[in-house]
PDB file of C-alpha atoms in Angstrom:
ATOM      1  CA  UNK A 258     119.583  86.614  73.525  1.00 59.00           C
ATOM      2  CA  UNK A 259     118.738  90.019  73.492  1.00 66.00           C
ATOM      3  CA  UNK A 260     120.126  92.503  70.697  1.00 59.00           C
ATOM      4  CA  UNK A 261     121.883  95.473  72.413  1.00 60.00           C
ATOM      5  CA  UNK A 262     119.914  97.702  71.004  1.00 64.00           C
ATOM      6  CA  UNK A 263     116.776  96.377  71.878  1.00 81.00           C
ATOM      7  CA  UNK A 264     115.043  96.277  75.207  1.00 90.00           C
ATOM      8  CA  UNK A 265     111.531  93.955  76.018  1.00 93.00           C
ATOM      9  CA  UNK A 266     108.087  95.200  76.528  1.00 92.00           C
ATOM     10  CA  UNK A 267     108.576  95.000  79.899  1.00 94.00           C
ATOM     11  CA  UNK A 268     108.905  98.155  82.264  1.00 93.00           C
ATOM     12  CA  UNK A 269     111.330  97.274  85.137  1.00 93.00           C
ATOM     13  CA  UNK A 270     113.782  96.230  82.315  1.00 95.00           C
ATOM     14  CA  UNK A 271     113.049  99.345  80.313  1.00 93.00           C
ATOM     15  CA  UNK A 272     113.675 101.429  83.328  1.00 94.00           C
ATOM     16  CA  UNK A 273     117.322 100.034  84.003  1.00 94.00           C
ATOM     17  CA  UNK A 274     120.183 102.479  82.983  1.00 94.00           C
ATOM     18  CA  UNK A 275     121.975 101.584  79.766  1.00 93.00           C
ATOM     19  CA  UNK A 276     125.133 100.235  82.098  1.00 95.00           C
ATOM     20  CA  UNK A 277     122.446  98.575  84.307  1.00 96.00           C
ATOM     21  CA  UNK A 278     120.679  96.635  81.547  1.00 95.00           C
ATOM     22  CA  UNK A 279     123.969  95.861  79.818  1.00 94.00           C
ATOM     23  CA  UNK A 280     124.734  93.466  82.972  1.00 95.00           C
ATOM     24  CA  UNK A 281     121.724  91.439  82.674  1.00 94.00           C
ATOM     25  CA  UNK A 282     121.061  91.349  78.731  1.00 94.00           C
ATOM     26  CA  UNK A 283     123.258  88.535  77.416  1.00 94.00           C
ATOM     27  CA  UNK A 284     121.396  86.178  80.446  1.00 94.00           C
ATOM     28  CA  UNK A 285     117.679  87.266  79.009  1.00 95.00           C
ATOM     29  CA  UNK A 286     115.731  84.716  76.744  1.00 94.00           C
ATOM     30  CA  UNK A 287     112.647  85.117  75.152  1.00 94.00           C
ATOM     31  CA  UNK A 288     109.537  82.532  75.215  1.00 95.00           C
ATOM     32  CA  UNK A 289     105.869  82.278  75.218  1.00 96.00           C
ATOM     33  CA  UNK A 290     103.691  81.154  77.931  1.00 96.00           C
ATOM     34  CA  UNK A 291     100.118  80.379  77.357  1.00 94.00           C
ATOM     35  CA  UNK A 292      97.453  80.877  79.978  1.00 89.00           C
ATOM     36  CA  UNK A 293      97.586  78.361  82.847  1.00 88.00           C
ATOM     37  CA  UNK A 294     100.878  77.430  82.604  1.00 94.00           C
ATOM     38  CA  UNK A 295     102.549  77.252  86.338  1.00 93.00           C
ATOM     39  CA  UNK A 296     105.586  78.720  86.694  1.00 94.00           C
ATOM     40  CA  UNK A 297     106.020  77.979  90.383  1.00 92.00           C
ATOM     41  CA  UNK A 298     104.454  75.465  92.636  1.00 90.00           C
ATOM     42  CA  UNK A 299     105.119  75.792  96.788  1.00 87.00           C
ATOM     43  CA  UNK A 300     107.860  74.280  97.724  1.00 88.00           C
ATOM     44  CA  UNK A 301     109.608  74.356  93.856  1.00 90.00           C
ATOM     45  CA  UNK A 302     113.396  75.569  93.592  1.00 89.00           C
ATOM     46  CA  UNK A 303     113.233  78.918  92.283  1.00 89.00           C
ATOM     47  CA  UNK A 304     116.123  79.023  89.609  1.00 89.00           C
ATOM     48  CA  UNK A 305     115.001  81.365  87.357  1.00 92.00           C
ATOM     49  CA  UNK A 306     112.708  85.200  87.352  1.00 93.00           C
ATOM     50  CA  UNK A 307     110.124  85.851  84.841  1.00 95.00           C
ATOM     51  CA  UNK A 308     109.431  89.040  83.077  1.00 96.00           C
ATOM     52  CA  UNK A 309     105.914  89.663  81.943  1.00 95.00           C
ATOM     53  CA  UNK A 310     106.028  91.763  78.597  1.00 95.00           C
ATOM     54  CA  UNK A 311     102.932  93.345  76.956  1.00 90.00           C
ATOM     55  CA  UNK A 312      99.887  92.066  77.831  1.00 89.00           C
ATOM     56  CA  UNK A 313     101.001  88.950  79.543  1.00 92.00           C
ATOM     57  CA  UNK A 314      99.808  88.331  83.461  1.00 91.00           C
ATOM     58  CA  UNK A 315     100.480  86.212  86.122  1.00 92.00           C
ATOM     59  CA  UNK A 316      99.337  86.046  89.623  1.00 88.00           C
ATOM     60  CA  UNK A 317     100.613  84.923  93.065  1.00 88.00           C
ATOM     61  CA  UNK A 318      97.630  82.236  94.789  1.00 84.00           C
ATOM     62  CA  UNK A 319      97.731  81.008  97.926  1.00 81.00           C
ATOM     63  CA  UNK A 320      95.844  77.422  98.308  1.00 75.00           C
ATOM     64  CA  UNK A 321      94.503  76.041 101.707  1.00 70.00           C
ATOM     65  CA  UNK A 322      94.454  72.384 102.290  1.00 65.00           C
ATOM     66  CA  UNK A 323      91.423  71.806 100.404  1.00 65.00           C
ATOM     67  CA  UNK A 324      93.188  73.299  97.386  1.00 62.00           C
ATOM     68  CA  UNK A 325      91.403  76.510  97.214  1.00 65.00           C
ATOM     69  CA  UNK A 326      93.315  79.393  95.833  1.00 67.00           C
ATOM     70  CA  UNK A 327      92.940  83.335  96.340  1.00 72.00           C
ATOM     71  CA  UNK A 328      94.962  85.766  94.270  1.00 74.00           C
ATOM     72  CA  UNK A 329      96.809  88.065  96.138  1.00 78.00           C
ATOM     73  CA  UNK A 330      98.702  89.858  93.382  1.00 84.00           C
ATOM     74  CA  UNK A 331      98.570  90.589  89.859  1.00 86.00           C
ATOM     75  CA  UNK A 332     101.784  91.270  87.932  1.00 92.00           C
ATOM     76  CA  UNK A 333     102.141  91.739  84.431  1.00 91.00           C
ATOM     77  CA  UNK A 334     104.472  94.634  82.595  1.00 92.00           C
ATOM     78  CA  UNK A 335     105.420  96.531  85.599  1.00 92.00           C
ATOM     79  CA  UNK A 336     107.432  93.513  87.443  1.00 93.00           C
ATOM     80  CA  UNK A 337     108.704  90.312  87.666  1.00 94.00           C
ATOM     81  CA  UNK A 338     108.267  86.809  89.410  1.00 92.00           C
ATOM     82  CA  UNK A 339     110.025  84.191  90.725  1.00 86.00           C
ATOM     83  CA  UNK A 340     113.319  85.273  93.134  1.00 77.00           C
ATOM     84  CA  UNK A 341     113.548  88.949  91.357  1.00 74.00           C
ATOM     85  CA  UNK A 342     113.460  90.135  95.213  1.00 66.00           C
ATOM     86  CA  UNK A 343     114.952  87.589  96.967  1.00 64.00           C
ATOM     87  CA  UNK A 344     118.983  86.795  97.087  1.00 62.00           C
ATOM     88  CA  UNK A 345     119.828  82.702  96.467  1.00 57.00           C
ATOM     89  CA  UNK A 346     117.857  80.098  95.808  1.00 61.00           C
ATOM     90  CA  UNK A 347     114.620  79.725  97.921  1.00 77.00           C
ATOM     91  CA  UNK A 348     111.881  77.443  97.567  1.00 85.00           C
ATOM     92  CA  UNK A 349     108.572  78.988  96.226  1.00 87.00           C
ATOM     93  CA  UNK A 350     106.088  79.696  98.458  1.00 85.00           C
ATOM     94  CA  UNK A 351     102.541  79.870  96.327  1.00 86.00           C
ATOM     95  CA  UNK A 352     101.416  79.088  93.191  1.00 88.00           C
ATOM     96  CA  UNK A 353     102.769  81.570  90.477  1.00 91.00           C
ATOM     97  CA  UNK A 354     100.563  81.373  87.433  1.00 91.00           C
ATOM     98  CA  UNK A 355     100.192  82.761  83.791  1.00 93.00           C
ATOM     99  CA  UNK A 356      96.377  84.528  83.659  1.00 87.00           C
ATOM    100  CA  UNK A 357      97.112  86.337  80.477  1.00 87.00           C
ATOM    101  CA  UNK A 358      99.374  84.540  77.741  1.00 90.00           C
ATOM    102  CA  UNK A 359     101.835  85.998  75.918  1.00 92.00           C
ATOM    103  CA  UNK A 360     105.749  86.753  75.864  1.00 95.00           C
ATOM    104  CA  UNK A 361     108.203  86.648  78.459  1.00 96.00           C
ATOM    105  CA  UNK A 362     111.540  86.801  79.376  1.00 96.00           C
ATOM    106  CA  UNK A 363     113.534  84.595  81.637  1.00 95.00           C
ATOM    107  CA  UNK A 364     116.911  85.062  83.409  1.00 93.00           C
ATOM    108  CA  UNK A 365     118.514  82.769  85.891  1.00 92.00           C
ATOM    109  CA  UNK A 366     118.911  83.914  89.401  1.00 91.00           C
ATOM    110  CA  UNK A 367     122.422  83.841  89.299  1.00 91.00           C
ATOM    111  CA  UNK A 368     123.044  86.237  86.875  1.00 93.00           C
ATOM    112  CA  UNK A 369     120.129  88.409  88.890  1.00 93.00           C
ATOM    113  CA  UNK A 370     122.539  88.247  91.735  1.00 91.00           C
ATOM    114  CA  UNK A 371     125.867  89.173  90.169  1.00 93.00           C
ATOM    115  CA  UNK A 372     124.028  91.767  88.650  1.00 94.00           C
ATOM    116  CA  UNK A 373     123.507  93.305  92.504  1.00 93.00           C
ATOM    117  CA  UNK A 374     126.741  92.365  93.371  1.00 93.00           C
ATOM    118  CA  UNK A 375     128.467  94.533  90.692  1.00 96.00           C
ATOM    119  CA  UNK A 376     125.675  97.709  90.374  1.00 97.00           C
ATOM    120  CA  UNK A 377     124.909  99.376  93.458  1.00 96.00           C
ATOM    121  CA  UNK A 378     122.314 101.099  91.244  1.00 96.00           C
ATOM    122  CA  UNK A 379     120.942  97.969  89.934  1.00 95.00           C
ATOM    123  CA  UNK A 380     120.580  96.514  93.450  1.00 93.00           C
ATOM    124  CA  UNK A 381     118.704  99.611  94.906  1.00 94.00           C
ATOM    125  CA  UNK A 382     115.982  99.352  91.317  1.00 94.00           C
ATOM    126  CA  UNK A 383     115.010  96.295  92.676  1.00 92.00           C
ATOM    127  CA  UNK A 384     115.342  96.589  96.356  1.00 92.00           C
ATOM    128  CA  UNK A 385     112.327  99.627  95.252  1.00 94.00           C
ATOM    129  CA  UNK A 386     110.391  97.043  93.417  1.00 93.00           C
ATOM    130  CA  UNK A 387     110.698  94.953  96.449  1.00 91.00           C
ATOM    131  CA  UNK A 388     108.987  97.868  98.384  1.00 93.00           C
ATOM    132  CA  UNK A 389     106.361  98.157  95.913  1.00 93.00           C
ATOM    133  CA  UNK A 390     105.287  94.590  95.127  1.00 91.00           C
ATOM    134  CA  UNK A 391     104.828  94.335  98.798  1.00 90.00           C
ATOM    135  CA  UNK A 392     102.618  97.155  98.850  1.00 92.00           C
ATOM    136  CA  UNK A 393     101.086  95.378  96.554  1.00 90.00           C
ATOM    137  CA  UNK A 394     100.505  92.425  98.909  1.00 88.00           C
ATOM    138  CA  UNK A 395      99.318  94.789 101.968  1.00 91.00           C
ATOM    139  CA  UNK A 396      96.589  96.283  99.756  1.00 91.00           C
ATOM    140  CA  UNK A 397      95.269  93.222  98.571  1.00 88.00           C
ATOM    141  CA  UNK A 398      95.359  91.842 102.071  1.00 86.00           C
ATOM    142  CA  UNK A 399      93.571  94.796 103.190  1.00 90.00           C
ATOM    143  CA  UNK A 400      91.125  94.793 100.243  1.00 89.00           C
ATOM    144  CA  UNK A 401      90.162  91.177 100.067  1.00 84.00           C
ATOM    145  CA  UNK A 402      88.887  91.826 103.740  1.00 87.00           C
ATOM    146  CA  UNK A 403      87.053  95.177 103.633  1.00 92.00           C
ATOM    147  CA  UNK A 404      85.743  95.586 100.264  1.00 92.00           C
ATOM    148  CA  UNK A 405      82.737  94.027  98.687  1.00 92.00           C
ATOM    149  CA  UNK A 406      82.888  90.975  96.217  1.00 89.00           C
ATOM    150  CA  UNK A 407      81.404  94.042  93.543  1.00 93.00           C
ATOM    151  CA  UNK A 408      84.276  96.321  94.246  1.00 94.00           C
ATOM    152  CA  UNK A 409      86.692  93.530  94.268  1.00 91.00           C
ATOM    153  CA  UNK A 410      85.759  92.141  90.563  1.00 91.00           C
ATOM    154  CA  UNK A 411      85.538  95.422  89.121  1.00 93.00           C
ATOM    155  CA  UNK A 412      88.670  96.480  90.507  1.00 92.00           C
ATOM    156  CA  UNK A 413      90.485  93.098  89.222  1.00 87.00           C
ATOM    157  CA  UNK A 414      89.234  93.469  85.891  1.00 90.00           C
ATOM    158  CA  UNK A 415      89.843  97.153  85.591  1.00 90.00           C
ATOM    159  CA  UNK A 416      94.009  95.919  86.913  1.00 87.00           C
ATOM    160  CA  UNK A 417      93.722  93.573  84.453  1.00 85.00           C
ATOM    161  CA  UNK A 418      92.668  96.008  81.512  1.00 86.00           C
ATOM    162  CA  UNK A 419      95.567  98.765  82.701  1.00 82.00           C
ATOM    163  CA  UNK A 420      98.046  96.125  81.917  1.00 80.00           C
ATOM    164  CA  UNK A 421      96.640  94.504  78.773  1.00 79.00           C
ATOM    165  CA  UNK A 422      95.459  97.694  76.973  1.00 80.00           C
ATOM    166  CA  UNK A 423      92.467  95.729  75.824  1.00 83.00           C
ATOM    167  CA  UNK A 424      88.806  95.803  76.746  1.00 87.00           C
ATOM    168  CA  UNK A 425      88.479  91.751  76.331  1.00 86.00           C
ATOM    169  CA  UNK A 426      89.265  90.179  79.246  1.00 85.00           C
ATOM    170  CA  UNK A 427      89.567  86.314  78.635  1.00 80.00           C
ATOM    171  CA  UNK A 428      88.020  85.189  82.352  1.00 78.00           C
ATOM    172  CA  UNK A 429      85.268  82.454  83.058  1.00 79.00           C
ATOM    173  CA  UNK A 430      83.110  83.094  85.696  1.00 80.00           C
ATOM    174  CA  UNK A 431      84.707  79.773  87.602  1.00 79.00           C
ATOM    175  CA  UNK A 432      88.033  81.538  87.221  1.00 76.00           C
ATOM    176  CA  UNK A 433      87.318  84.838  88.780  1.00 81.00           C
ATOM    177  CA  UNK A 434      85.371  83.406  91.607  1.00 80.00           C
ATOM    178  CA  UNK A 435      88.294  80.770  91.963  1.00 73.00           C
ATOM    179  CA  UNK A 436      90.877  83.878  92.258  1.00 72.00           C
ATOM    180  CA  UNK A 437      88.710  85.553  94.774  1.00 76.00           C
ATOM    181  CA  UNK A 438      88.227  82.814  96.969  1.00 74.00           C
ATOM    182  CA  UNK A 439      84.227  82.942  96.452  1.00 80.00           C
ATOM    183  CA  UNK A 440      81.646  80.611  95.007  1.00 81.00           C
ATOM    184  CA  UNK A 441      80.876  81.141  91.523  1.00 82.00           C
ATOM    185  CA  UNK A 442      77.248  82.183  92.432  1.00 86.00           C
ATOM    186  CA  UNK A 443      78.186  85.168  93.845  1.00 86.00           C
ATOM    187  CA  UNK A 444      80.423  86.605  91.157  1.00 86.00           C
ATOM    188  CA  UNK A 445      77.870  85.280  88.716  1.00 88.00           C
ATOM    189  CA  UNK A 446      75.428  87.594  90.301  1.00 91.00           C
ATOM    190  CA  UNK A 447      77.810  90.779  90.233  1.00 92.00           C
ATOM    191  CA  UNK A 448      78.518  90.021  86.299  1.00 92.00           C
ATOM    192  CA  UNK A 449      74.678  89.964  85.747  1.00 92.00           C
ATOM    193  CA  UNK A 450      74.556  93.212  87.512  1.00 94.00           C
ATOM    194  CA  UNK A 451      77.371  94.841  85.487  1.00 94.00           C
ATOM    195  CA  UNK A 452      75.499  93.298  82.316  1.00 93.00           C
ATOM    196  CA  UNK A 453      72.279  94.709  83.134  1.00 94.00           C
ATOM    197  CA  UNK A 454      74.091  98.345  83.860  1.00 94.00           C
ATOM    198  CA  UNK A 455      75.773  98.245  80.416  1.00 95.00           C
ATOM    199  CA  UNK A 456      79.114  97.838  82.317  1.00 95.00           C
ATOM    200  CA  UNK A 457      80.305  94.745  80.364  1.00 94.00           C
ATOM    201  CA  UNK A 458      78.861  91.897  77.977  1.00 93.00           C
ATOM    202  CA  UNK A 459      80.030  88.331  78.298  1.00 88.00           C
ATOM    203  CA  UNK A 460      81.061  85.705  76.079  1.00 85.00           C
ATOM    204  CA  UNK A 461      82.499  82.079  76.081  1.00 82.00           C
ATOM    205  CA  UNK A 462      85.850  82.480  78.202  1.00 80.00           C
ATOM    206  CA  UNK A 463      85.820  86.075  78.314  1.00 84.00           C
ATOM    207  CA  UNK A 464      84.467  89.251  79.614  1.00 90.00           C
ATOM    208  CA  UNK A 465      83.961  92.403  77.305  1.00 93.00           C
ATOM    209  CA  UNK A 466      84.090  95.597  78.957  1.00 94.00           C
ATOM    210  CA  UNK A 467      81.929  98.217  77.233  1.00 95.00           C
ATOM    211  CA  UNK A 468      82.293 101.127  79.703  1.00 95.00           C
ATOM    212  CA  UNK A 469      85.781 101.414  81.570  1.00 93.00           C
ATOM    213  CA  UNK A 470      84.608 104.759  83.274  1.00 93.00           C
ATOM    214  CA  UNK A 471      81.390 103.019  84.922  1.00 95.00           C
ATOM    215  CA  UNK A 472      83.649 100.044  85.792  1.00 95.00           C
ATOM    216  CA  UNK A 473      86.248 102.042  87.558  1.00 93.00           C
ATOM    217  CA  UNK A 474      83.340 103.746  89.485  1.00 94.00           C
ATOM    218  CA  UNK A 475      82.114 100.607  90.869  1.00 94.00           C
ATOM    219  CA  UNK A 476      85.798  99.480  91.772  1.00 95.00           C
ATOM    220  CA  UNK A 477      87.294 100.270  95.127  1.00 94.00           C
ATOM    221  CA  UNK A 478      90.611 102.491  94.993  1.00 93.00           C
ATOM    222  CA  UNK A 479      93.320  99.751  95.858  1.00 92.00           C
ATOM    223  CA  UNK A 480      94.646  99.938  92.248  1.00 90.00           C
ATOM    224  CA  UNK A 481      95.211 104.024  92.566  1.00 91.00           C
ATOM    225  CA  UNK A 482      96.626 103.612  95.933  1.00 93.00           C
ATOM    226  CA  UNK A 483      99.068 100.820  94.174  1.00 92.00           C
ATOM    227  CA  UNK A 484      99.845 103.208  91.157  1.00 91.00           C
ATOM    228  CA  UNK A 485     100.494 105.866  93.630  1.00 93.00           C
ATOM    229  CA  UNK A 486     103.357 104.367  95.498  1.00 94.00           C
ATOM    230  CA  UNK A 487     104.871 103.366  92.314  1.00 93.00           C
ATOM    231  CA  UNK A 488     104.424 106.506  91.256  1.00 93.00           C
ATOM    232  CA  UNK A 489     106.826 107.554  94.058  1.00 94.00           C
ATOM    233  CA  UNK A 490     108.928 104.697  94.308  1.00 94.00           C
ATOM    234  CA  UNK A 491     109.495 103.807  90.782  1.00 92.00           C
ATOM    235  CA  UNK A 492     108.095 106.664  88.460  1.00 89.00           C
ATOM    236  CA  UNK A 493     106.772 105.344  85.403  1.00 85.00           C
ATOM    237  CA  UNK A 494     106.605 101.619  85.700  1.00 90.00           C
ATOM    238  CA  UNK A 495     103.068 101.122  86.891  1.00 86.00           C
ATOM    239  CA  UNK A 496     101.418 100.350  83.350  1.00 79.00           C
ATOM    240  CA  UNK A 497      99.249 102.906  81.956  1.00 72.00           C
ATOM    241  CA  UNK A 498      96.090 101.890  80.450  1.00 61.00           C
ATOM    242  CA  UNK A 499      96.881 102.696  76.585  1.00 55.00           C
ATOM    243  CA  UNK A 500     100.702 101.626  76.990  1.00 54.00           C
ATOM    244  CA  UNK A 501     100.412  97.678  76.350  1.00 47.00           C
ATOM    245  CA  UNK A 502     101.368  97.627  72.967  1.00 45.00           C
ATOM    246  CA  UNK A 503     104.402 100.012  72.690  1.00 46.00           C
TER     247      UNK A 503
END
């Protein structure tokens, strides 16, 4: 159980008013998840919400009949996954996968719904988060349709850095290609070009960003658009590049 004087390092939970946080605090449970852990598969009964803390990251991935997946949304400490938006128990639509290992807070959906029923401000707060999550999905759909693999690669790496506060992104060529729904050869060519330009270096199982500013100039503005919407709807919740360890 989370002590009354503590707040997990999740921006949603930290932004709740003291009275709203107290509604859910007794039901929060801390746990650690490893990279690759599946929180939900399509059709799974969604009984709990997961709040990534600190550098932890999860993604929503939609798969086709051949088992290929495309990442639709990356969620870090600015959000939560698994029934946080809907009311009641519904089946999961897509894969929800841990991308970067680390701490999480878990809470039963029944307790979230009870807090919504008791507090209009709590209900409104998570309705606003639902709006921000929907904006991320819209932006991701547009990004996958109109931006180049180079722009999308730079955007994804920059988004991961913003949330983890670390220049090392534990991602392989194969994982990056699978997340973007393209062949490994495409992402390998992009990463090779980034290496030649001094943007990043690679090591086994990880990418090391050497020039974050140059990386961001190669990315599309999709991350910025999502952040701007968060700042209007839930100011202070979207992660800043240097506050992951706070």
